[in-house]
Amino acid sequence: MNSMIIGKYVPGDSLIHRLDPRTKLLLMFIYVFIVFLANNEWAYGVLTFFTCALLFLSRIPFSFMIKGLKPVLWVIVFTFLLHVLLTKDGDVVFQWIGIEVYDKAIQQGAFISLRFLLLIVVTTLVTLTTTPIEVTDGMESLLSPLKKWNVPVHELALMMSISLRFIPTLMEETEKIMKAQMARGVDFSSGSLSERMKAMTALLVPLFISAFKRAEELAVAMEVRGYRGGNGRTKWRELTWRRMDTAFMLLLGLLAVLLWLLRS
Amino acid sequence: MRAKDLTFIAMFASLMAIGANITSWAPFLVIGGVPITLQTFFCVLAGAILGAKRGAMAMTVYTLIGLFGAPVFARFSGGFSMVTAPTFGFILSFILAAYVTGLLIEKSTNRSIARFITATIVGMIINYVVGTNWMYMAFKLWAEAPEGFSYTMAWSWMLVPLPKDIILSIVAGVIAPRIYRALNEQQTYNKYVA
């Protein structure tokens, strides 16, 4: 269950792993937008090549990628089917018990599903090569200009770190409470709806109380150690922007221009 | 923001992450082999227990850690690609739903059970309205859904999980004051000890 705190991170020392988390975050944000520029075979070809190159550079085993894709695979399949079944344009390719499939529908469906696939592969890649803590640090640094408008950027980043830290702890706690209640005769896996709701209450109320107790203790510990917000606070993990990061951003700009030129 | 607000908001974001997938290892709500998510339930509780502002903040933290790669959304999904998922509107609506639920309870003078239940139901309705409209928009705009896809079609999909969320919202309204009271007693106790 510790997978929660490190996300789906796959440890490694590839080029992509060593990039600054800020670079990877920017790559992800920009990529999500430029994917929508592609609207013909050539543009999709370039995008697919770029995405495969990233995948190759990251040296992430293919099986990990597949595992990361699984939860969203249904979106891709569903989008494809929606297009194939509902678009009525072009020539009929085949007919079967009253369902007609048109060639334009297959093309359109394939493009849109490929778009989703590429998006998911790149964002999953960032997730697989960066720990959530690194991402949190990167976000704090990228959003720090917003502090001028009183957006609590530092506090948000800190809360995210605390939250990530306590997810595994609360999972263990849930299991412990579950066993304790089962020992008292609560049945979690059968019974009528109202019995199940009672079982749920028996699990959740103690879970909430213990979580809040932890929160209270943590707050006291922070105050005792003199926590007083982000001003003047030094960092344990420092981010460094290298030449490789600049090179990556330029490459991404180039890709955007290329896609714009290939548009039809 | 005081240290205590910070830790309570963070802890509720963790609780929400647990709630999204709790049924996959505590099988009290599995329908047809599919573990049912308790996100809506935990979201309205965030508003009811922490209050409008802090509840909405907790949901924001939850959304952010999910977007940044922790597998905290339903079915252990996570990562920035969720932004393009048609169901992302439901995740976004948690922030507003927690806020409104919290506000309805804060504004009431008598904190009766009925008031709590109304607030949690309103929160759930916001979750559905925003989420379903977003889903429709997502299919229309970036999945480029063809002509045959209609607004009614989007809503008809949402009728399936609706009954369980109505029941869960009522349960949330019933247990929220209990947790609330337990929490306050604990705090007065702590003050007394201090």
mmCIF file of N, CA and C in Angstrom, chain A residues 150-255:
data_model
loop_
_atom_site.group_PDB
_atom_site.id
_atom_site.type_symbol
_atom_site.label_atom_id
_atom_site.label_comp_id
_atom_site.label_asym_id
_atom_site.label_seq_id
_atom_site.Cartn_x
_atom_site.Cartn_y
_atom_site.Cartn_z
ATOM 1 N N ASN A 150 -2.044 36.942 -3.300
ATOM 2 C CA ASN A 150 -2.498 36.282 -2.077
ATOM 3 C C ASN A 150 -2.970 34.844 -2.267
ATOM 4 N N VAL A 151 -2.493 34.161 -3.299
ATOM 5 C CA VAL A 151 -2.780 32.731 -3.416
ATOM 6 C C VAL A 151 -1.805 32.007 -2.486
ATOM 7 N N PRO A 152 -2.331 31.198 -1.545
ATOM 8 C CA PRO A 152 -1.428 30.560 -0.567
ATOM 9 C C PRO A 152 -0.642 29.399 -1.194
ATOM 10 N N VAL A 153 0.293 29.734 -2.085
ATOM 11 C CA VAL A 153 1.022 28.701 -2.832
ATOM 12 C C VAL A 153 1.847 27.819 -1.897
ATOM 13 N N HIS A 154 2.586 28.454 -0.993
ATOM 14 C CA HIS A 154 3.423 27.680 -0.074
ATOM 15 C C HIS A 154 2.571 26.748 0.788
ATOM 16 N N GLU A 155 1.470 27.287 1.300
ATOM 17 C CA GLU A 155 0.604 26.480 2.167
ATOM 18 C C GLU A 155 0.005 25.301 1.392
ATOM 19 N N LEU A 156 -0.406 25.568 0.150
ATOM 20 C CA LEU A 156 -0.974 24.489 -0.676
ATOM 21 C C LEU A 156 0.050 23.373 -0.865
ATOM 22 N N ALA A 157 1.298 23.769 -1.205
ATOM 23 C CA ALA A 157 2.335 22.764 -1.425
ATOM 24 C C ALA A 157 2.594 21.974 -0.148
ATOM 25 N N LEU A 158 2.629 22.672 0.980
ATOM 26 C CA LEU A 158 2.862 21.987 2.254
ATOM 27 C C LEU A 158 1.720 21.024 2.573
ATOM 28 N N MET A 159 0.488 21.488 2.347
ATOM 29 C CA MET A 159 -0.665 20.619 2.625
ATOM 30 C C MET A 159 -0.639 19.386 1.733
ATOM 31 N N MET A 160 -0.210 19.583 0.471
ATOM 32 C CA MET A 160 -0.121 18.437 -0.422
ATOM 33 C C MET A 160 0.905 17.432 0.089
ATOM 34 N N SER A 161 2.054 17.930 0.556
ATOM 35 C CA SER A 161 3.074 17.017 1.088
ATOM 36 C C SER A 161 2.551 16.270 2.309
ATOM 37 N N ILE A 162 1.899 17.005 3.218
ATOM 38 C CA ILE A 162 1.361 16.361 4.430
ATOM 39 C C ILE A 162 0.335 15.303 4.040
ATOM 40 N N SER A 163 -0.541 15.686 3.107
ATOM 41 C CA SER A 163 -1.600 14.774 2.695
ATOM 42 C C SER A 163 -1.019 13.494 2.098
ATOM 43 N N LEU A 164 -0.028 13.650 1.220
ATOM 44 C CA LEU A 164 0.607 12.470 0.608
ATOM 45 C C LEU A 164 1.258 11.600 1.677
ATOM 46 N N ARG A 165 1.861 12.261 2.662
ATOM 47 C CA ARG A 165 2.543 11.530 3.725
ATOM 48 C C ARG A 165 1.563 10.690 4.546
ATOM 49 N N PHE A 166 0.337 11.204 4.728
ATOM 50 C CA PHE A 166 -0.583 10.517 5.641
ATOM 51 C C PHE A 166 -1.527 9.523 4.989
ATOM 52 N N ILE A 167 -1.543 9.482 3.664
ATOM 53 C CA ILE A 167 -2.433 8.509 3.015
ATOM 54 C C ILE A 167 -2.100 7.059 3.426
ATOM 55 N N PRO A 168 -0.832 6.632 3.351
ATOM 56 C CA PRO A 168 -0.534 5.252 3.776
ATOM 57 C C PRO A 168 -0.853 5.016 5.255
ATOM 58 N N THR A 169 -0.571 6.025 6.092
ATOM 59 C CA THR A 169 -0.862 5.886 7.521
ATOM 60 C C THR A 169 -2.348 5.649 7.736
ATOM 61 N N LEU A 170 -3.181 6.444 7.048
ATOM 62 C CA LEU A 170 -4.631 6.294 7.225
ATOM 63 C C LEU A 170 -5.126 4.965 6.657
ATOM 64 N N MET A 171 -4.431 4.468 5.620
ATOM 65 C CA MET A 171 -4.812 3.158 5.078
ATOM 66 C C MET A 171 -4.590 2.069 6.111
ATOM 67 N N GLU A 172 -3.427 2.117 6.774
ATOM 68 C CA GLU A 172 -3.143 1.150 7.829
ATOM 69 C C GLU A 172 -4.179 1.259 8.941
ATOM 70 N N GLU A 173 -4.486 2.516 9.295
ATOM 71 C CA GLU A 173 -5.473 2.782 10.339
ATOM 72 C C GLU A 173 -6.824 2.158 9.965
ATOM 73 N N THR A 174 -7.238 2.344 8.701
ATOM 74 C CA THR A 174 -8.511 1.782 8.233
ATOM 75 C C THR A 174 -8.524 0.277 8.432
ATOM 76 N N GLU A 175 -7.409 -0.364 8.071
ATOM 77 C CA GLU A 175 -7.337 -1.808 8.194
ATOM 78 C C GLU A 175 -7.435 -2.242 9.657
ATOM 79 N N LYS A 176 -6.734 -1.473 10.513
ATOM 80 C CA LYS A 176 -6.730 -1.799 11.942
ATOM 81 C C LYS A 176 -8.149 -1.689 12.513
ATOM 82 N N ILE A 177 -8.834 -0.582 12.196
ATOM 83 C CA ILE A 177 -10.193 -0.376 12.711
ATOM 84 C C ILE A 177 -11.123 -1.462 12.180
ATOM 85 N N MET A 178 -10.922 -1.811 10.899
ATOM 86 C CA MET A 178 -11.760 -2.847 10.297
ATOM 87 C C MET A 178 -11.638 -4.154 11.075
ATOM 88 N N LYS A 179 -10.394 -4.537 11.371
ATOM 89 C CA LYS A 179 -10.166 -5.794 12.105
ATOM 90 C C LYS A 179 -10.765 -5.703 13.498
ATOM 91 N N ALA A 180 -10.578 -4.551 14.147
ATOM 92 C CA ALA A 180 -11.116 -4.384 15.495
ATOM 93 C C ALA A 180 -12.637 -4.512 15.493
ATOM 94 N N GLN A 181 -13.288 -3.912 14.480
ATOM 95 C CA GLN A 181 -14.745 -3.987 14.421
ATOM 96 C C GLN A 181 -15.218 -5.392 14.035
ATOM 97 N N MET A 182 -14.447 -6.063 13.172
ATOM 98 C CA MET A 182 -14.815 -7.433 12.809
ATOM 99 C C MET A 182 -14.735 -8.342 14.036
ATOM 100 N N ALA A 183 -13.738 -8.087 14.879
ATOM 101 C CA ALA A 183 -13.615 -8.866 16.107
ATOM 102 C C ALA A 183 -14.821 -8.652 17.012
ATOM 103 N N ARG A 184 -15.450 -7.462 16.892
ATOM 104 C CA ARG A 184 -16.654 -7.183 17.686
ATOM 105 C C ARG A 184 -17.912 -7.662 16.981
ATOM 106 N N GLY A 185 -17.750 -8.304 15.804
ATOM 107 C CA GLY A 185 -18.898 -8.898 15.140
ATOM 108 C C GLY A 185 -19.491 -8.106 13.995
ATOM 109 N N VAL A 186 -18.833 -7.042 13.558
ATOM 110 C CA VAL A 186 -19.353 -6.297 12.412
ATOM 111 C C VAL A 186 -19.011 -7.067 11.139
ATOM 112 N N ASP A 187 -20.008 -7.224 10.278
ATOM 113 C CA ASP A 187 -19.795 -7.950 9.033
ATOM 114 C C ASP A 187 -19.754 -6.956 7.882
ATOM 115 N N PHE A 188 -18.603 -6.864 7.216
ATOM 116 C CA PHE A 188 -18.463 -5.845 6.173
ATOM 117 C C PHE A 188 -18.909 -6.315 4.794
ATOM 118 N N SER A 189 -18.938 -7.644 4.587
ATOM 119 C CA SER A 189 -19.133 -8.073 3.198
ATOM 120 C C SER A 189 -20.513 -8.642 2.894
ATOM 121 N N SER A 190 -21.421 -8.682 3.876
ATOM 122 C CA SER A 190 -22.764 -9.162 3.532
ATOM 123 C C SER A 190 -23.801 -8.416 4.361
ATOM 124 N N GLY A 191 -25.069 -8.743 4.151
ATOM 125 C CA GLY A 191 -26.137 -8.103 4.914
ATOM 126 C C GLY A 191 -26.936 -7.141 4.068
ATOM 127 N N SER A 192 -28.028 -6.650 4.642
ATOM 128 C CA SER A 192 -28.893 -5.739 3.905
ATOM 129 C C SER A 192 -28.244 -4.367 3.819
ATOM 130 N N LEU A 193 -28.888 -3.470 3.058
ATOM 131 C CA LEU A 193 -28.326 -2.142 2.847
ATOM 132 C C LEU A 193 -28.133 -1.395 4.166
ATOM 133 N N SER A 194 -29.149 -1.463 5.031
ATOM 134 C CA SER A 194 -29.034 -0.693 6.275
ATOM 135 C C SER A 194 -27.959 -1.286 7.178
ATOM 136 N N GLU A 195 -27.790 -2.616 7.119
ATOM 137 C CA GLU A 195 -26.717 -3.239 7.907
ATOM 138 C C GLU A 195 -25.356 -2.805 7.391
ATOM 139 N N ARG A 196 -25.257 -2.707 6.068
ATOM 140 C CA ARG A 196 -23.991 -2.279 5.470
ATOM 141 C C ARG A 196 -23.673 -0.825 5.822
ATOM 142 N N MET A 197 -24.724 -0.001 5.845
ATOM 143 C CA MET A 197 -24.511 1.399 6.208
ATOM 144 C C MET A 197 -24.028 1.508 7.647
ATOM 145 N N LYS A 198 -24.595 0.629 8.521
ATOM 146 C CA LYS A 198 -24.162 0.631 9.917
ATOM 147 C C LYS A 198 -22.716 0.184 10.010
ATOM 148 N N ALA A 199 -22.349 -0.831 9.217
ATOM 149 C CA ALA A 199 -20.967 -1.319 9.219
ATOM 150 C C ALA A 199 -20.034 -0.199 8.764
ATOM 151 N N MET A 200 -20.498 0.560 7.751
ATOM 152 C CA MET A 200 -19.682 1.643 7.225
ATOM 153 C C MET A 200 -19.463 2.720 8.298
ATOM 154 N N THR A 201 -20.555 3.052 9.017
ATOM 155 C CA THR A 201 -20.437 4.053 10.085
ATOM 156 C C THR A 201 -19.460 3.583 11.152
ATOM 157 N N ALA A 202 -19.526 2.278 11.474
ATOM 158 C CA ALA A 202 -18.644 1.730 12.512
ATOM 159 C C ALA A 202 -17.187 1.824 12.091
ATOM 160 N N LEU A 203 -16.951 1.876 10.799
ATOM 161 C CA LEU A 203 -15.580 1.996 10.312
ATOM 162 C C LEU A 203 -15.165 3.463 10.189
ATOM 163 N N LEU A 204 -16.088 4.284 9.645
ATOM 164 C CA LEU A 204 -15.691 5.641 9.279
ATOM 165 C C LEU A 204 -15.596 6.604 10.457
ATOM 166 N N VAL A 205 -16.530 6.497 11.417
ATOM 167 C CA VAL A 205 -16.484 7.457 12.528
ATOM 168 C C VAL A 205 -15.160 7.345 13.304
ATOM 169 N N PRO A 206 -14.722 6.117 13.702
ATOM 170 C CA PRO A 206 -13.413 6.033 14.367
ATOM 171 C C PRO A 206 -12.266 6.509 13.469
ATOM 172 N N LEU A 207 -12.372 6.242 12.165
ATOM 173 C CA LEU A 207 -11.316 6.657 11.234
ATOM 174 C C LEU A 207 -11.179 8.178 11.230
ATOM 175 N N PHE A 208 -12.328 8.858 11.162
ATOM 176 C CA PHE A 208 -12.309 10.324 11.158
ATOM 177 C C PHE A 208 -11.708 10.855 12.454
ATOM 178 N N ILE A 209 -12.181 10.304 13.582
ATOM 179 C CA ILE A 209 -11.712 10.812 14.866
ATOM 180 C C ILE A 209 -10.201 10.632 14.987
ATOM 181 N N SER A 210 -9.708 9.459 14.567
ATOM 182 C CA SER A 210 -8.269 9.228 14.724
ATOM 183 C C SER A 210 -7.481 10.112 13.755
ATOM 184 N N ALA A 211 -8.024 10.346 12.569
ATOM 185 C CA ALA A 211 -7.341 11.223 11.616
ATOM 186 C C ALA A 211 -7.227 12.633 12.179
ATOM 187 N N PHE A 212 -8.308 13.113 12.808
ATOM 188 C CA PHE A 212 -8.280 14.468 13.340
ATOM 189 C C PHE A 212 -7.364 14.573 14.547
ATOM 190 N N LYS A 213 -7.268 13.478 15.308
ATOM 191 C CA LYS A 213 -6.345 13.469 16.434
ATOM 192 C C LYS A 213 -4.918 13.649 15.925
ATOM 193 N N ARG A 214 -4.613 12.912 14.853
ATOM 194 C CA ARG A 214 -3.281 13.047 14.247
ATOM 195 C C ARG A 214 -3.040 14.467 13.760
ATOM 196 N N ALA A 215 -4.053 15.056 13.131
ATOM 197 C CA ALA A 215 -3.917 16.414 12.607
ATOM 198 C C ALA A 215 -3.613 17.384 13.742
ATOM 199 N N GLU A 216 -4.338 17.199 14.844
ATOM 200 C CA GLU A 216 -4.146 18.063 16.015
ATOM 201 C C GLU A 216 -2.721 17.937 16.558
ATOM 202 N N GLU A 217 -2.261 16.682 16.687
ATOM 203 C CA GLU A 217 -0.901 16.452 17.209
ATOM 204 C C GLU A 217 0.149 17.063 16.295
ATOM 205 N N LEU A 218 -0.065 16.887 15.002
ATOM 206 C CA LEU A 218 0.890 17.419 14.030
ATOM 207 C C LEU A 218 0.958 18.942 14.118
ATOM 208 N N ALA A 219 -0.224 19.574 14.279
ATOM 209 C CA ALA A 219 -0.260 21.036 14.370
ATOM 210 C C ALA A 219 0.502 21.509 15.599
ATOM 211 N N VAL A 220 0.296 20.803 16.723
ATOM 212 C CA VAL A 220 1.010 21.182 17.949
ATOM 213 C C VAL A 220 2.511 21.025 17.735
ATOM 214 N N ALA A 221 2.910 19.894 17.108
ATOM 215 C CA ALA A 221 4.333 19.645 16.859
ATOM 216 C C ALA A 221 4.930 20.744 15.986
ATOM 217 N N MET A 222 4.161 21.178 14.980
ATOM 218 C CA MET A 222 4.663 22.221 14.087
ATOM 219 C C MET A 222 4.834 23.541 14.831
ATOM 220 N N GLU A 223 3.839 23.866 15.659
ATOM 221 C CA GLU A 223 3.901 25.135 16.374
ATOM 222 C C GLU A 223 5.042 25.148 17.391
ATOM 223 N N VAL A 224 5.230 24.005 18.054
ATOM 224 C CA VAL A 224 6.294 23.901 19.045
ATOM 225 C C VAL A 224 7.660 24.125 18.393
ATOM 226 N N ARG A 225 7.796 23.650 17.143
ATOM 227 C CA ARG A 225 9.061 23.817 16.431
ATOM 228 C C ARG A 225 9.143 25.167 15.712
ATOM 229 N N GLY A 226 8.175 26.019 15.961
ATOM 230 C CA GLY A 226 8.265 27.382 15.444
ATOM 231 C C GLY A 226 7.849 27.565 13.994
ATOM 232 N N TYR A 227 6.915 26.736 13.508
ATOM 233 C CA TYR A 227 6.460 26.945 12.131
ATOM 234 C C TYR A 227 5.669 28.249 12.048
ATOM 235 N N ARG A 228 6.033 29.117 11.115
ATOM 236 C CA ARG A 228 5.267 30.363 10.963
ATOM 237 C C ARG A 228 5.156 30.749 9.492
ATOM 238 N N GLY A 229 4.782 29.784 8.670
ATOM 239 C CA GLY A 229 4.519 30.093 7.268
ATOM 240 C C GLY A 229 5.753 30.059 6.401
ATOM 241 N N GLY A 230 5.562 30.426 5.135
ATOM 242 C CA GLY A 230 6.593 30.220 4.135
ATOM 243 C C GLY A 230 7.717 31.233 4.137
ATOM 244 N N ASN A 231 7.497 32.424 4.717
ATOM 245 C CA ASN A 231 8.498 33.479 4.609
ATOM 246 C C ASN A 231 9.806 33.107 5.283
ATOM 247 N N GLY A 232 10.895 33.138 4.522
ATOM 248 C CA GLY A 232 12.209 32.878 5.077
ATOM 249 C C GLY A 232 12.488 31.425 5.381
ATOM 250 N N ARG A 233 11.601 30.522 4.922
ATOM 251 C CA ARG A 233 11.799 29.111 5.200
ATOM 252 C C ARG A 233 12.795 28.547 4.191
ATOM 253 N N THR A 234 13.770 27.762 4.683
ATOM 254 C CA THR A 234 14.741 27.171 3.753
ATOM 255 C C THR A 234 14.257 25.799 3.321
ATOM 256 N N LYS A 235 14.881 25.270 2.266
ATOM 257 C CA LYS A 235 14.398 24.010 1.688
ATOM 258 C C LYS A 235 15.363 22.866 1.897
ATOM 259 N N TRP A 236 14.824 21.688 2.114
ATOM 260 C CA TRP A 236 15.614 20.472 2.220
ATOM 261 C C TRP A 236 15.930 19.959 0.813
ATOM 262 N N ARG A 237 14.914 19.965 -0.041
ATOM 263 C CA ARG A 237 15.118 19.549 -1.436
ATOM 264 C C ARG A 237 15.184 20.796 -2.295
ATOM 265 N N GLU A 238 16.303 21.013 -2.981
ATOM 266 C CA GLU A 238 16.415 22.188 -3.843
ATOM 267 C C GLU A 238 16.304 21.775 -5.309
ATOM 268 N N LEU A 239 15.662 22.631 -6.088
ATOM 269 C CA LEU A 239 15.526 22.342 -7.519
ATOM 270 C C LEU A 239 16.635 23.048 -8.294
ATOM 271 N N THR A 240 17.209 22.353 -9.276
ATOM 272 C CA THR A 240 18.226 23.013 -10.103
ATOM 273 C C THR A 240 17.845 22.891 -11.574
ATOM 274 N N TRP A 241 17.906 24.023 -12.272
ATOM 275 C CA TRP A 241 17.575 24.069 -13.696
ATOM 276 C C TRP A 241 18.879 23.877 -14.481
ATOM 277 N N ARG A 242 18.951 22.811 -15.293
ATOM 278 C CA ARG A 242 20.192 22.539 -16.028
ATOM 279 C C ARG A 242 20.035 22.896 -17.499
ATOM 280 N N ARG A 243 21.152 22.749 -18.242
ATOM 281 C CA ARG A 243 21.123 23.071 -19.667
ATOM 282 C C ARG A 243 20.144 22.143 -20.403
ATOM 283 N N MET A 244 20.072 20.899 -19.921
ATOM 284 C CA MET A 244 19.180 19.911 -20.539
ATOM 285 C C MET A 244 17.720 20.381 -20.488
ATOM 286 N N ASP A 245 17.365 21.050 -19.395
ATOM 287 C CA ASP A 245 15.984 21.522 -19.240
ATOM 288 C C ASP A 245 15.658 22.579 -20.279
ATOM 289 N N THR A 246 16.620 23.510 -20.481
ATOM 290 C CA THR A 246 16.428 24.539 -21.499
ATOM 291 C C THR A 246 16.284 23.881 -22.875
ATOM 292 N N ALA A 247 17.144 22.883 -23.141
ATOM 293 C CA ALA A 247 17.098 22.187 -24.425
ATOM 294 C C ALA A 247 15.732 21.545 -24.647
ATOM 295 N N PHE A 248 15.184 20.950 -23.598
ATOM 296 C CA PHE A 248 13.884 20.296 -23.708
ATOM 297 C C PHE A 248 12.773 21.284 -24.015
ATOM 298 N N MET A 249 12.832 22.446 -23.368
ATOM 299 C CA MET A 249 11.792 23.449 -23.609
ATOM 300 C C MET A 249 11.859 23.934 -25.055
ATOM 301 N N LEU A 250 13.100 24.102 -25.582
ATOM 302 C CA LEU A 250 13.256 24.530 -26.971
ATOM 303 C C LEU A 250 12.683 23.477 -27.917
ATOM 304 N N LEU A 251 12.968 22.217 -27.619
ATOM 305 C CA LEU A 251 12.473 21.114 -28.436
ATOM 306 C C LEU A 251 10.945 21.125 -28.494
ATOM 307 N N LEU A 252 10.359 21.412 -27.344
ATOM 308 C CA LEU A 252 8.898 21.437 -27.262
ATOM 309 C C LEU A 252 8.337 22.583 -28.109
ATOM 310 N N GLY A 253 9.031 23.745 -28.065
ATOM 311 C CA GLY A 253 8.621 24.884 -28.878
ATOM 312 C C GLY A 253 8.670 24.529 -30.359
ATOM 313 N N LEU A 254 9.737 23.820 -30.728
ATOM 314 C CA LEU A 254 9.920 23.384 -32.111
ATOM 315 C C LEU A 254 8.770 22.473 -32.548
ATOM 316 N N LEU A 255 8.410 21.565 -31.662
ATOM 317 C CA LEU A 255 7.315 20.637 -31.956
ATOM 318 C C LEU A 255 6.017 21.410 -32.204
#
